[in-house]
Amino acid sequence: MRSIWNGAISFGLVSIPIKLVNATESRSVSFRQIHAADGGRIRYRKVCELDGEEVSQAEIGKAYEESDGTMIPITDEDLAGLPLPTAKTIEIVAFVPAGEIDPLQMDAAYYLSASGAPAAKPYTLLREALKRSDKVAVAKYALRGRERLGMLRVVDDVIAMHGLLWPDEIRAPEGVAPESPVSVREAELDLADALMATLGEVDISTLHDDYREAVEQMIAAKAEGGAAVAPPEPEAEGGGQVIDLMAALESSVRAAKEARGEGGVAEVTALSPRKTSSSRTPKETGARKSTSKTAAKKAAPARKSTSRTASGSGTGGKAAAKKSTAKTTAKSTAKTTTAKKTAAKKTTASSKKATPRKRSA
């Protein structure tokens, strides 16, 4: 790979000659601008606005524009003469845990290649020190006319550097979050967790650009004189509409399981049902049965009395009443006689106890 910058890593008093190589490349399909009427290529010409003549790249320089439009020419010699220690050096300033670097600061990525045999030993020393410490190095370097911030870490057996934005270049997320307060229920969080677990993890290396592949296939078809690929059927519009979040989550979990071949239905924890007559506790059931039995017992004598009274009314009622009165009188007379006999027996027994026995001489 072609290097884009040559310099050294400053690691305390250790200097490591390195070459900077781009670690990424763009694979996106690019287009040219054409004249829609005849297909002619549209090109840009660099023209001097003072004399109107086209200027070649060799004749173009740099300048800083003041607020009033005044141009201050800046040459490469002016930039090279700046008293910056990072002009040709990646200066390590600190070692920090990787978690302290905000991913929002991440910019371009580079590989650092050891330049020459003498650089192999210090290069390996820094690489192994980074591995063992489980930290990343924060460094400053200059590239393309400006000083930048970088982060050095180990990728396989290579030291990689990520360009970082300066902290003051990160905008605060003001006015981005929902303005109105929103509450999320535990059941919704449970379904979101279930969806995350169902989707699972993925090997990033297996992901690819579907849009780019579709564009390439369309270009190939048109190059062969064929028709353009028919666009897919548009999905039902759902943007801005109020949706049932629980139903959407359940459907998402179900679809994710089906896509993974698991099938089945999303498991959702049901809410506790309200108590009905069929869901009474044993105690409640027993209490109700006991109450009903007591009421039945109380009601039984009343019903018997009522039936007797009802049977006593009418033609045979008087005769039944006379018989009942006679029986009652006989029973009371018998009870009185029995009581008198019992009292007499008690009196006799007590008198016998009270009389002392005669002792023999």
JSON list of N, CA, C and O in Angstrom, two decimals, residues 153 158 169 212 215 268 287 303:
[
{"chain": "A", "resi": 153, "resn": "ARG", "atom": "N", "xyz": [-3.92, 2.32, 18.58]},
{"chain": "A", "resi": 153, "resn": "ARG", "atom": "CA", "xyz": [-4.31, 1.06, 19.18]},
{"chain": "A", "resi": 153, "resn": "ARG", "atom": "C", "xyz": [-3.76, -0.08, 18.32]},
{"chain": "A", "resi": 153, "resn": "ARG", "atom": "O", "xyz": [-3.27, 0.14, 17.21]},
{"chain": "A", "resi": 158, "resn": "VAL", "atom": "N", "xyz": [-0.44, -4.98, 14.07]},
{"chain": "A", "resi": 158, "resn": "VAL", "atom": "CA", "xyz": [-0.15, -3.67, 13.49]},
{"chain": "A", "resi": 158, "resn": "VAL", "atom": "C", "xyz": [-0.67, -2.58, 14.42]},
{"chain": "A", "resi": 158, "resn": "VAL", "atom": "O", "xyz": [-1.70, -2.74, 15.08]},
{"chain": "A", "resi": 169, "resn": "GLU", "atom": "N", "xyz": [-14.89, 20.36, 18.56]},
{"chain": "A", "resi": 169, "resn": "GLU", "atom": "CA", "xyz": [-15.52, 20.16, 17.26]},
{"chain": "A", "resi": 169, "resn": "GLU", "atom": "C", "xyz": [-16.75, 19.26, 17.34]},
{"chain": "A", "resi": 169, "resn": "GLU", "atom": "O", "xyz": [-17.45, 19.06, 16.35]},
{"chain": "A", "resi": 212, "resn": "ARG", "atom": "N", "xyz": [-25.22, -0.80, -3.11]},
{"chain": "A", "resi": 212, "resn": "ARG", "atom": "CA", "xyz": [-24.18, -0.77, -4.13]},
{"chain": "A", "resi": 212, "resn": "ARG", "atom": "C", "xyz": [-24.33, -1.93, -5.11]},
{"chain": "A", "resi": 212, "resn": "ARG", "atom": "O", "xyz": [-24.18, -1.77, -6.33]},
{"chain": "A", "resi": 215, "resn": "VAL", "atom": "N", "xyz": [-27.12, -1.18, -7.52]},
{"chain": "A", "resi": 215, "resn": "VAL", "atom": "CA", "xyz": [-26.72, -0.18, -8.52]},
{"chain": "A", "resi": 215, "resn": "VAL", "atom": "C", "xyz": [-25.83, -0.82, -9.58]},
{"chain": "A", "resi": 215, "resn": "VAL", "atom": "O", "xyz": [-25.98, -0.57, -10.79]},
{"chain": "A", "resi": 268, "resn": "VAL", "atom": "N", "xyz": [-44.77, -13.55, 26.04]},
{"chain": "A", "resi": 268, "resn": "VAL", "atom": "CA", "xyz": [-45.09, -12.30, 26.71]},
{"chain": "A", "resi": 268, "resn": "VAL", "atom": "C", "xyz": [-45.64, -12.64, 28.08]},
{"chain": "A", "resi": 268, "resn": "VAL", "atom": "O", "xyz": [-46.51, -13.50, 28.22]},
{"chain": "A", "resi": 287, "resn": "ALA", "atom": "N", "xyz": [-65.89, -20.38, 53.56]},
{"chain": "A", "resi": 287, "resn": "ALA", "atom": "CA", "xyz": [-66.69, -19.40, 54.31]},
{"chain": "A", "resi": 287, "resn": "ALA", "atom": "C", "xyz": [-68.07, -19.26, 53.70]},
{"chain": "A", "resi": 287, "resn": "ALA", "atom": "O", "xyz": [-69.09, -19.18, 54.39]},
{"chain": "A", "resi": 303, "resn": "ARG", "atom": "N", "xyz": [-89.53, -23.07, 58.26]},
{"chain": "A", "resi": 303, "resn": "ARG", "atom": "CA", "xyz": [-90.36, -23.68, 57.23]},
{"chain": "A", "resi": 303, "resn": "ARG", "atom": "C", "xyz": [-91.28, -24.75, 57.82]},
{"chain": "A", "resi": 303, "resn": "ARG", "atom": "O", "xyz": [-92.45, -24.88, 57.45]}
]
